[in-house]
Amino acid sequence: MRILLLNPPLLTTPHTTDLVVNAPLSACLVTGYAGACLQQAGFEVQVADADVAGWTMAETAAFLSGAAYDLLGVHLKFLWERTPEILDLLAAVKRQKPAVHLNLYGHYPTFAWETLLREYPFIDSIARGEPEFILVELARQLAGPDRTAWRRIEGLARREGDKAVGNPLRPAIVDLDALPFPLRPPADLIARRQMHHYILGSRGCFGRCTFCYLNPFYGPEAPWRGRSPENIIKEINAVHRQTGSTSFYFADANFFGPGEKGRRRILELAALLKELDFPIVFGLECRSSDVEEEVFARLVEAGLRDVFLGVESGARSALDRFRKGTTVAQNERALKILRNLGIHISLGFINFDPGATLEEIKENLYFLQRMDLLDCPTTTAHLFFHRLVVLRGMPAYGQLLEQGRLHPAGFTGHEGEYQIADPRVEALARVMGAVARRTLEFTRGEDLWGAAGEKICSAGSMCVHGAGDGEAGLECSGTVSPPANGRWEAFNRLNMFLQSFLSGLIDEAAGGNPAREWIEQAVEKGLKGIEKVVRPS
Ligand code: SF4
């Protein structure tokens, strides 16, 4: 049984380049783990990471056509209107090699399995949830004497006649220490792509945010599961031996386990990281409720430099609606602690969602100003404009659909289209969308970087906490050149303009029910205002 695991090219459009919410960051090692488990079970496995290798679709097709394999596992990601291109590629593989078993895995197929199996008959099976053991079992059964046994594998979905059938789900993997370390792309490729060396120290989250599909992926009852600090250290040592790298990023959706036990585990891990023979730097993602001065001071001593903080909002009512389980005071406290420790912060923030109110947008503005988070126009534009993308699998998708407030749209109805309940906020979101886009065209992200090429902005990520980029796991903000002389003044003026523009817009919108003309006029006013401050006569 020859197995090929494919991570397809990450196709984007100008609209979706920044919307890296098609797979959480924690999914970046899914193929590596699946490959390692298959190897451990004695199978011959090849991994084709077309995304990390930077292959075009034609190069990927040529590779798939020339390689020999019996089972093709594909980490399929939702790529909006470009998703069908990947499916066309796979259809061509099946036409050329009809005996190959085609299996899809990952977050997107886990939630879209019925539609995919119904509408794309060349797909043989889909692994729902964690794919490692499903793929091992699938390979075993396909290699065995009973040609139909694979159809009964727990966690697998497949077709019966023209019907899509989902077998009972598998329980989430409990003992993460028992898993082999994931296969990784070649070190020179990682260096060339300026990627992190990712470590997955845990799976799942004890939070239950309405906009996050992390837990629905692992299974409704799946708890947060952590590896032992010793096991994590072993892997870091192994990666360092292979690559020489001293820079790591924890891809865990939530670095902390629940309660005192979770806190103690991190203190143990920090102590072990500090004792490594080679000093490392690392980053992590967490909730503001887990930020404690003592714990983070230990982590900084161990090499912590970057934190992606799931703040989400500066308004209590929005945090409650998101079922975030945190407060504005916790957000403020966390930001202060991280700042005092000199940690670079990226922010998960949602300014517009289906239930957003004018009062919340105003509270968000004050919060961001009060916390000095609007430190450059690229950051300000991102934070002001960020509108929640609702994808199938998120609890919010089902809730809004049931309430008749969401319309399944796009390929396989995977993205839910919605209007913000308050039409004034919907109008505001549209205006800010246009103004933010123009801002980003002007700044090109140059304002995020200091003269020496160091990242100087404290925030400014479009990523949603728990929903970062896909398999490749590139940084949210790409490296760009520092700004040319004279641009700084324009950036400062632009940053001030954006804040006063949004503030004025909120007041205007509060005065009435904005019609289409109001939106057009406000966009025009915003774009003219930008021109004026960036190119003063
Ligand atoms: S958004 Fe973050 S805190 Fe909320 S459930 Fe997802 S991983 Fe947990």
XYZ file of C-alpha atoms and ligand atoms in Angstrom:
545
model
C 0.000 0.000 0.000
C 1.716 3.174 -1.224
C 0.295 6.328 0.316
C 0.573 9.901 -0.889
C -0.592 12.776 1.312
C -1.180 16.038 -0.513
C -1.352 19.562 0.833
C -2.655 21.404 -2.241
C -1.637 24.925 -3.308
C -3.327 27.613 -1.210
C -5.161 29.429 -4.007
C -6.352 32.922 -3.176
C -8.192 35.821 -4.774
C -7.655 39.524 -4.028
C -10.765 39.281 -1.829
C -9.596 36.266 0.174
C -5.843 36.873 0.546
C -6.338 38.310 4.019
C -9.243 36.093 5.020
C -7.059 33.306 6.305
C -9.816 31.623 8.226
C -10.146 28.499 6.106
C -8.306 26.314 8.612
C -7.133 27.108 12.122
C -3.413 27.467 12.687
C -3.586 24.293 14.764
C -4.288 22.424 11.491
C -0.833 23.290 10.137
C 0.646 19.963 11.252
C -2.325 17.740 10.395
C -0.673 16.156 7.350
C 2.611 15.759 9.214
C 0.885 13.913 12.048
C -1.134 11.732 9.667
C 2.030 10.848 7.733
C 3.952 10.017 10.906
C 1.145 7.775 12.201
C 0.967 5.947 8.860
C 4.740 5.439 8.858
C 4.629 4.191 12.434
C 2.002 1.660 11.338
C 4.484 0.385 8.741
C 3.193 2.064 5.582
C 5.214 3.682 2.831
C 4.221 7.363 2.890
C 5.144 10.284 0.717
C 4.055 13.847 1.530
C 3.597 16.344 -1.311
C 3.340 19.769 0.279
C 2.505 21.787 -2.825
C 1.646 24.835 -0.743
C 4.919 25.026 1.164
C 6.901 24.085 -1.947
C 5.152 26.912 -3.825
C 4.027 24.629 -6.670
C 1.616 25.924 -9.267
C -1.498 23.922 -10.058
C 0.196 22.638 -13.236
C 3.257 21.497 -11.259
C 1.023 19.793 -8.709
C -0.944 18.060 -11.472
C 2.277 16.885 -13.123
C 3.530 15.458 -9.839
C 0.248 13.659 -9.104
C 0.224 12.241 -12.603
C 3.791 10.911 -12.417
C 3.803 9.529 -8.864
C 2.749 5.999 -7.925
C 0.315 5.507 -5.042
C -2.724 3.460 -4.040
C -4.222 5.817 -1.451
C -4.272 9.584 -1.940
C -5.115 11.593 1.188
C -5.762 15.299 0.620
C -5.927 18.062 3.217
C -8.683 20.016 1.518
C -9.118 23.615 2.595
C -11.955 25.960 1.774
C -10.594 28.367 -0.833
C -13.831 30.196 -1.587
C -14.542 30.313 -5.325
C -11.190 28.679 -6.075
C -12.020 25.456 -4.203
C -13.405 23.788 -7.377
C -9.969 24.115 -9.004
C -8.572 21.678 -6.439
C -11.503 19.326 -6.973
C -10.988 19.479 -10.761
C -7.363 18.519 -10.174
C -8.436 15.529 -8.079
C -11.066 14.516 -10.640
C -8.310 14.395 -13.268
C -6.213 12.161 -10.980
C -9.122 9.760 -10.604
C -9.713 9.697 -14.361
C -6.071 8.775 -14.923
C -5.784 6.416 -11.919
C -9.277 5.050 -11.215
C -7.971 2.391 -8.799
C -6.552 5.004 -6.404
C -8.646 5.542 -3.262
C -9.192 9.290 -2.795
C -9.703 10.453 0.777
C -10.188 14.038 1.976
C -9.489 15.268 5.490
C -9.352 18.541 7.419
C -11.821 21.087 8.756
C -13.577 21.915 5.504
C -14.407 18.321 4.465
C -15.340 17.495 8.065
C -18.154 20.048 7.871
C -18.997 19.802 4.148
C -18.760 15.997 3.804
C -22.349 15.431 2.714
C -22.306 17.995 -0.085
C -18.842 16.991 -1.272
C -19.658 13.274 -1.419
C -23.002 13.899 -3.102
C -21.753 16.318 -5.728
C -18.279 14.901 -6.433
C -18.693 11.161 -7.010
C -14.959 10.634 -7.600
C -14.292 11.238 -3.864
C -14.147 7.813 -2.202
C -14.150 8.819 1.451
C -13.839 11.699 3.909
C -12.273 11.563 7.371
C -14.347 13.572 9.844
C -12.407 15.077 12.745
C -8.834 14.047 13.609
C -7.700 12.016 10.585
C -4.619 10.172 11.922
C -6.189 6.910 13.113
C -8.870 6.961 10.412
C -6.182 7.043 7.710
C -4.168 4.272 9.377
C -7.284 2.111 9.587
C -8.218 2.973 6.006
C -4.771 1.984 4.710
C -4.945 -1.298 6.657
C -8.373 -2.201 5.354
C -7.580 -1.247 1.765
C -4.491 -3.471 1.939
C -6.454 -6.324 3.539
C -8.434 -9.170 2.005
C -11.937 -7.793 2.706
C -12.550 -5.201 -0.027
C -15.542 -3.699 1.767
C -14.244 -3.512 5.350
C -13.030 0.097 4.949
C -16.638 1.220 4.598
C -17.253 0.457 8.285
C -14.373 2.543 9.704
C -15.406 4.829 12.566
C -15.185 8.516 11.682
C -15.267 7.884 7.929
C -17.924 9.245 5.573
C -18.511 7.602 2.197
C -21.141 7.064 -0.454
C -23.749 4.342 -0.594
C -25.397 4.415 -4.001
C -25.975 8.109 -4.551
C -26.335 8.798 -0.821
C -23.632 10.213 1.477
C -23.322 8.176 4.662
C -21.421 9.234 7.783
C -20.239 6.421 10.065
C -20.343 7.174 13.825
C -17.668 9.678 14.856
C -14.497 8.534 16.613
C -13.696 9.820 20.075
C -10.951 12.462 20.081
C -7.386 11.173 20.572
C -6.709 11.280 24.307
C -3.030 10.427 24.732
C -1.184 12.950 22.577
C 2.195 11.839 23.983
C 1.624 8.462 22.343
C 1.582 10.045 18.867
C 4.813 10.098 16.870
C 6.300 13.530 16.132
C 4.876 14.977 12.908
C 6.705 14.783 9.586
C 7.944 18.212 8.538
C 8.771 19.933 5.253
C 12.521 20.079 4.480
C 14.346 22.624 6.660
C 15.717 24.604 3.685
C 12.177 25.057 2.355
C 10.966 26.309 5.731
C 13.864 28.765 5.852
C 13.246 29.958 2.298
C 9.544 30.525 3.000
C 10.385 32.280 6.311
C 8.060 29.880 8.080
C 7.987 29.060 11.733
C 8.905 25.662 13.100
C 5.537 24.818 14.596
C 4.925 22.724 17.682
C 1.447 21.502 18.613
C 1.495 21.172 22.382
C -2.228 20.622 22.808
C -5.489 20.122 20.944
C -8.921 21.643 21.486
C -9.985 24.412 23.819
C -12.055 24.685 26.956
C -13.705 27.799 25.477
C -16.892 27.568 23.439
C -16.859 30.723 21.295
C -19.702 30.979 18.800
C -17.375 32.004 15.950
C -14.884 29.139 16.358
C -15.127 25.715 14.740
C -12.248 24.205 16.637
C -14.278 22.124 19.068
C -16.966 21.104 16.552
C -14.068 19.660 14.512
C -12.701 17.551 17.354
C -16.199 16.441 18.379
C -18.903 17.988 20.530
C -17.617 16.432 23.764
C -13.871 16.651 23.062
C -12.015 18.264 25.963
C -8.795 20.284 25.788
C -5.921 17.768 25.647
C -2.300 18.602 26.365
C 1.009 16.885 25.770
C 3.346 16.544 28.721
C 6.051 19.239 28.947
C 8.701 16.482 28.668
C 7.238 15.210 25.399
C 7.165 18.739 23.939
C 10.798 19.299 24.934
C 11.787 16.032 23.242
C 10.265 17.246 19.983
C 11.911 20.673 20.212
C 15.249 18.938 20.773
C 14.631 16.708 17.764
C 13.700 19.641 15.501
C 16.751 21.572 16.688
C 19.011 18.594 15.958
C 17.579 18.262 12.441
C 17.377 21.928 11.492
C 19.521 23.922 13.903
C 16.502 26.154 14.493
C 16.093 28.037 17.760
C 12.828 29.733 16.752
C 9.476 28.028 17.355
C 5.779 28.848 17.386
C 3.168 26.933 19.339
C 0.264 26.324 16.954
C -2.089 25.388 19.816
C -5.418 27.192 19.461
C -5.250 27.726 23.201
C -1.802 27.311 24.750
C -3.299 26.948 28.233
C -5.236 24.043 29.636
C -8.047 24.750 32.077
C -7.617 25.788 35.697
C -4.742 25.405 38.105
C -3.605 22.167 36.465
C -3.241 23.958 33.135
C -1.296 26.777 34.776
C 1.093 24.387 36.547
C 1.740 22.518 33.304
C 2.831 25.754 31.622
C 5.111 26.685 34.522
C 6.750 23.250 34.209
C 7.103 23.705 30.461
C 8.628 27.179 30.916
C 11.195 25.761 33.359
C 12.167 23.004 30.906
C 12.363 25.419 27.965
C 14.684 27.629 29.980
C 16.985 24.688 30.691
C 17.466 23.801 27.013
C 21.130 23.753 25.896
C 20.243 26.194 23.132
C 18.257 29.336 24.026
C 15.091 29.575 21.947
C 12.545 32.241 21.041
C 8.910 31.322 20.598
C 5.346 32.538 20.174
C 1.953 31.291 21.297
C -1.799 31.976 21.146
C -4.069 32.356 24.151
C -7.121 33.940 25.768
C -6.792 37.067 27.871
C -8.216 35.263 30.917
C -5.070 33.094 31.025
C -2.585 35.966 31.048
C -1.001 36.130 34.497
C 2.077 38.152 35.271
C 3.962 35.403 37.078
C 3.368 32.782 34.397
C 4.237 35.096 31.515
C 7.358 36.369 33.262
C 8.555 32.727 33.408
C 7.643 32.241 29.752
C 9.570 35.368 28.760
C 12.615 34.056 30.639
C 12.205 30.881 28.585
C 12.172 32.825 25.285
C 8.582 33.979 24.696
C 8.522 36.925 22.269
C 5.158 36.866 20.444
C 1.607 36.391 21.642
C -1.536 36.234 19.559
C -4.200 37.361 22.017
C -7.864 36.547 21.424
C -9.281 39.858 22.622
C -12.164 39.941 20.100
C -13.923 43.044 21.460
C -13.782 45.991 23.817
C -17.518 45.746 24.526
C -18.909 43.474 27.226
C -22.148 42.813 25.325
C -20.208 41.582 22.264
C -17.965 39.311 24.369
C -21.107 37.825 25.923
C -22.716 37.344 22.521
C -19.561 35.564 21.282
C -19.690 33.402 24.451
C -16.030 34.295 24.832
C -16.033 33.819 28.589
C -13.762 36.833 29.130
C -14.346 40.432 30.189
C -13.134 43.811 28.933
C -11.223 44.222 32.210
C -9.411 40.917 31.572
C -8.545 42.084 28.062
C -7.111 45.335 29.399
C -5.168 43.595 32.130
C -3.737 41.019 29.727
C -2.590 43.705 27.291
C -0.895 45.664 30.067
C 0.924 42.596 31.413
C 2.152 41.522 27.979
C 3.268 45.061 27.136
C 5.115 45.483 30.420
C 6.974 42.265 29.685
C 7.988 43.570 26.253
C 6.059 40.911 24.332
C 5.008 41.629 20.747
C 1.216 41.325 20.594
C -1.028 40.406 17.670
C -4.693 40.805 18.246
C -7.735 38.696 17.406
C -10.487 41.287 17.019
C -14.003 41.317 15.552
C -15.441 44.786 14.990
C -18.493 43.784 12.946
C -20.649 40.695 13.427
C -24.343 39.988 12.794
C -25.375 41.383 16.192
C -22.996 44.374 16.398
C -24.534 47.630 17.649
C -23.470 51.245 17.172
C -22.767 51.449 20.889
C -20.374 48.469 20.619
C -18.520 49.968 17.645
C -18.071 53.121 19.704
C -16.920 51.119 22.745
C -14.460 49.235 20.528
C -13.040 52.509 19.226
C -12.548 53.856 22.755
C -11.066 50.557 23.902
C -8.543 50.446 21.055
C -7.585 54.080 21.663
C -7.419 53.664 25.443
C -5.141 50.649 25.059
C -2.914 52.421 22.481
C -3.574 49.692 19.959
C -4.097 52.005 16.993
C -0.417 52.664 16.480
C -0.215 52.658 12.688
C -2.741 52.939 9.846
C -2.373 49.331 8.676
C -3.317 48.101 12.134
C -6.080 50.666 12.509
C -7.581 49.771 9.126
C -7.541 46.045 9.916
C -9.082 46.469 13.348
C -11.785 48.893 12.181
C -12.765 46.815 9.187
C -12.670 43.286 10.498
C -16.034 41.662 9.861
C -16.758 38.171 11.140
C -16.619 35.526 8.399
C -19.192 32.867 9.282
C -18.291 29.418 7.990
C -20.169 26.140 8.308
C -19.085 24.343 11.462
C -19.018 27.473 13.608
C -21.865 27.415 16.157
C -22.854 30.893 14.871
C -23.548 29.438 11.401
C -26.188 27.014 12.701
C -27.725 29.551 15.086
C -28.096 32.270 12.452
C -29.400 29.787 9.886
C -32.057 28.623 12.322
C -33.068 32.220 12.995
C -33.357 32.862 9.248
C -30.596 35.482 9.452
C -27.998 33.672 7.353
C -27.987 32.572 3.764
C -25.608 29.713 2.797
C -23.576 31.117 -0.064
C -20.577 30.434 -2.242
C -19.101 27.047 -3.023
C -20.987 24.237 -1.202
C -22.806 26.933 0.801
C -19.839 26.929 3.153
C -19.792 30.641 3.890
C -22.867 32.198 5.454
C -23.891 35.576 4.059
C -25.578 37.861 6.525
C -26.722 41.420 7.036
C -25.922 43.025 10.360
C -29.235 43.280 12.241
C -28.900 47.041 12.761
C -28.882 48.574 9.238
C -26.881 51.539 10.522
C -24.052 49.206 11.561
C -24.272 47.345 8.241
C -23.866 50.693 6.461
C -20.925 51.576 8.694
C -19.250 48.220 7.983
C -19.525 48.778 4.238
C -18.070 52.263 4.408
C -15.214 51.137 6.642
C -14.540 48.201 4.305
C -13.933 50.568 1.382
C -11.922 53.047 3.449
C -9.765 50.310 4.997
C -9.011 48.780 1.596
C -7.835 52.136 0.262
C -5.713 52.617 3.376
C -4.031 49.243 2.954
C -3.350 49.964 -0.728
C -1.527 53.092 0.361
C 0.446 51.711 3.315
C 1.309 48.327 1.736
C 2.075 47.258 5.309
C 5.270 49.338 5.359
C 4.225 51.085 8.564
C 4.439 47.792 10.481
C 8.217 47.795 10.194
C 10.919 49.974 11.697
C 13.946 51.360 9.878
C 16.055 48.368 10.919
C 13.482 45.924 9.558
C 12.033 45.103 12.989
C 8.293 44.787 13.504
C 7.200 47.830 15.458
C 3.418 47.746 15.456
C 1.796 46.208 18.494
C -1.196 44.703 16.760
C -2.892 44.390 13.443
C -3.819 40.931 12.426
C -6.843 39.880 10.431
C -6.592 36.413 11.897
C -9.289 35.304 14.269
C -8.051 33.570 17.396
C -8.194 29.866 16.759
C -8.586 30.436 13.050
C -5.251 31.266 11.592
C -3.765 30.183 8.345
C -3.690 26.737 6.897
C -1.131 24.014 6.554
C 1.817 26.171 5.584
C 1.366 28.374 8.588
C 3.018 31.455 7.184
C 2.994 34.551 9.328
C -0.195 36.601 9.270
C 1.639 39.695 8.071
C 4.195 39.228 5.357
C 7.586 40.886 5.423
C 7.667 44.152 3.503
C 10.225 46.898 3.073
C 10.367 49.668 5.674
C 8.798 52.909 4.435
C 10.623 55.422 2.285
C 11.506 58.836 3.694
C 8.573 61.163 4.108
C 6.025 58.355 4.311
C 6.018 58.337 8.123
C 4.377 61.747 8.315
C 1.697 60.608 5.883
C 1.160 57.424 7.915
C 0.706 59.431 11.110
C -1.802 61.779 9.498
C -3.657 58.840 7.966
C -3.838 57.056 11.300
C -5.377 60.100 12.983
C -7.774 60.599 10.080
C -9.103 57.009 10.259
C -9.962 57.399 13.925
C -11.731 60.722 13.562
C -13.493 59.464 10.427
C -14.944 56.417 12.201
C -15.907 58.500 15.217
C -17.744 61.031 13.022
C -19.388 58.249 11.035
C -20.777 56.609 14.179
C -22.354 59.928 15.216
C -23.802 60.478 11.743
C -25.195 56.950 11.514
C -26.780 57.290 14.958
C -28.853 60.186 13.627
C -30.871 58.172 11.120
C -31.331 55.115 8.983
C -28.580 55.363 6.360
C -29.745 54.728 2.817
C -27.597 53.611 -0.108
C -26.802 57.207 -1.046
C -25.494 57.811 2.454
C -23.095 54.876 2.095
C -21.874 56.120 -1.290
C -21.398 59.646 -0.003
C -19.609 58.432 3.125
C -17.265 56.235 1.069
C -16.503 59.171 -1.216
C -15.864 61.401 1.774
C -13.563 58.781 3.301
C -11.560 58.243 0.110
C -11.218 61.988 -0.476
C -10.144 62.419 3.136
C -7.428 59.798 2.679
C -6.163 61.503 -0.486
C -6.028 64.801 1.353
C -3.976 63.536 4.288
C -1.577 61.355 2.303
C -0.935 63.908 -0.436
C -1.370 67.338 1.167
C -0.965 70.168 -1.361
S -11.823 31.204 19.655
Fe -10.065 30.662 20.943
S -10.903 30.700 23.031
Fe -12.668 30.583 21.664
S -13.122 28.391 21.482
Fe -11.788 28.935 19.761
S -9.725 28.506 20.462
Fe -11.038 28.589 22.278
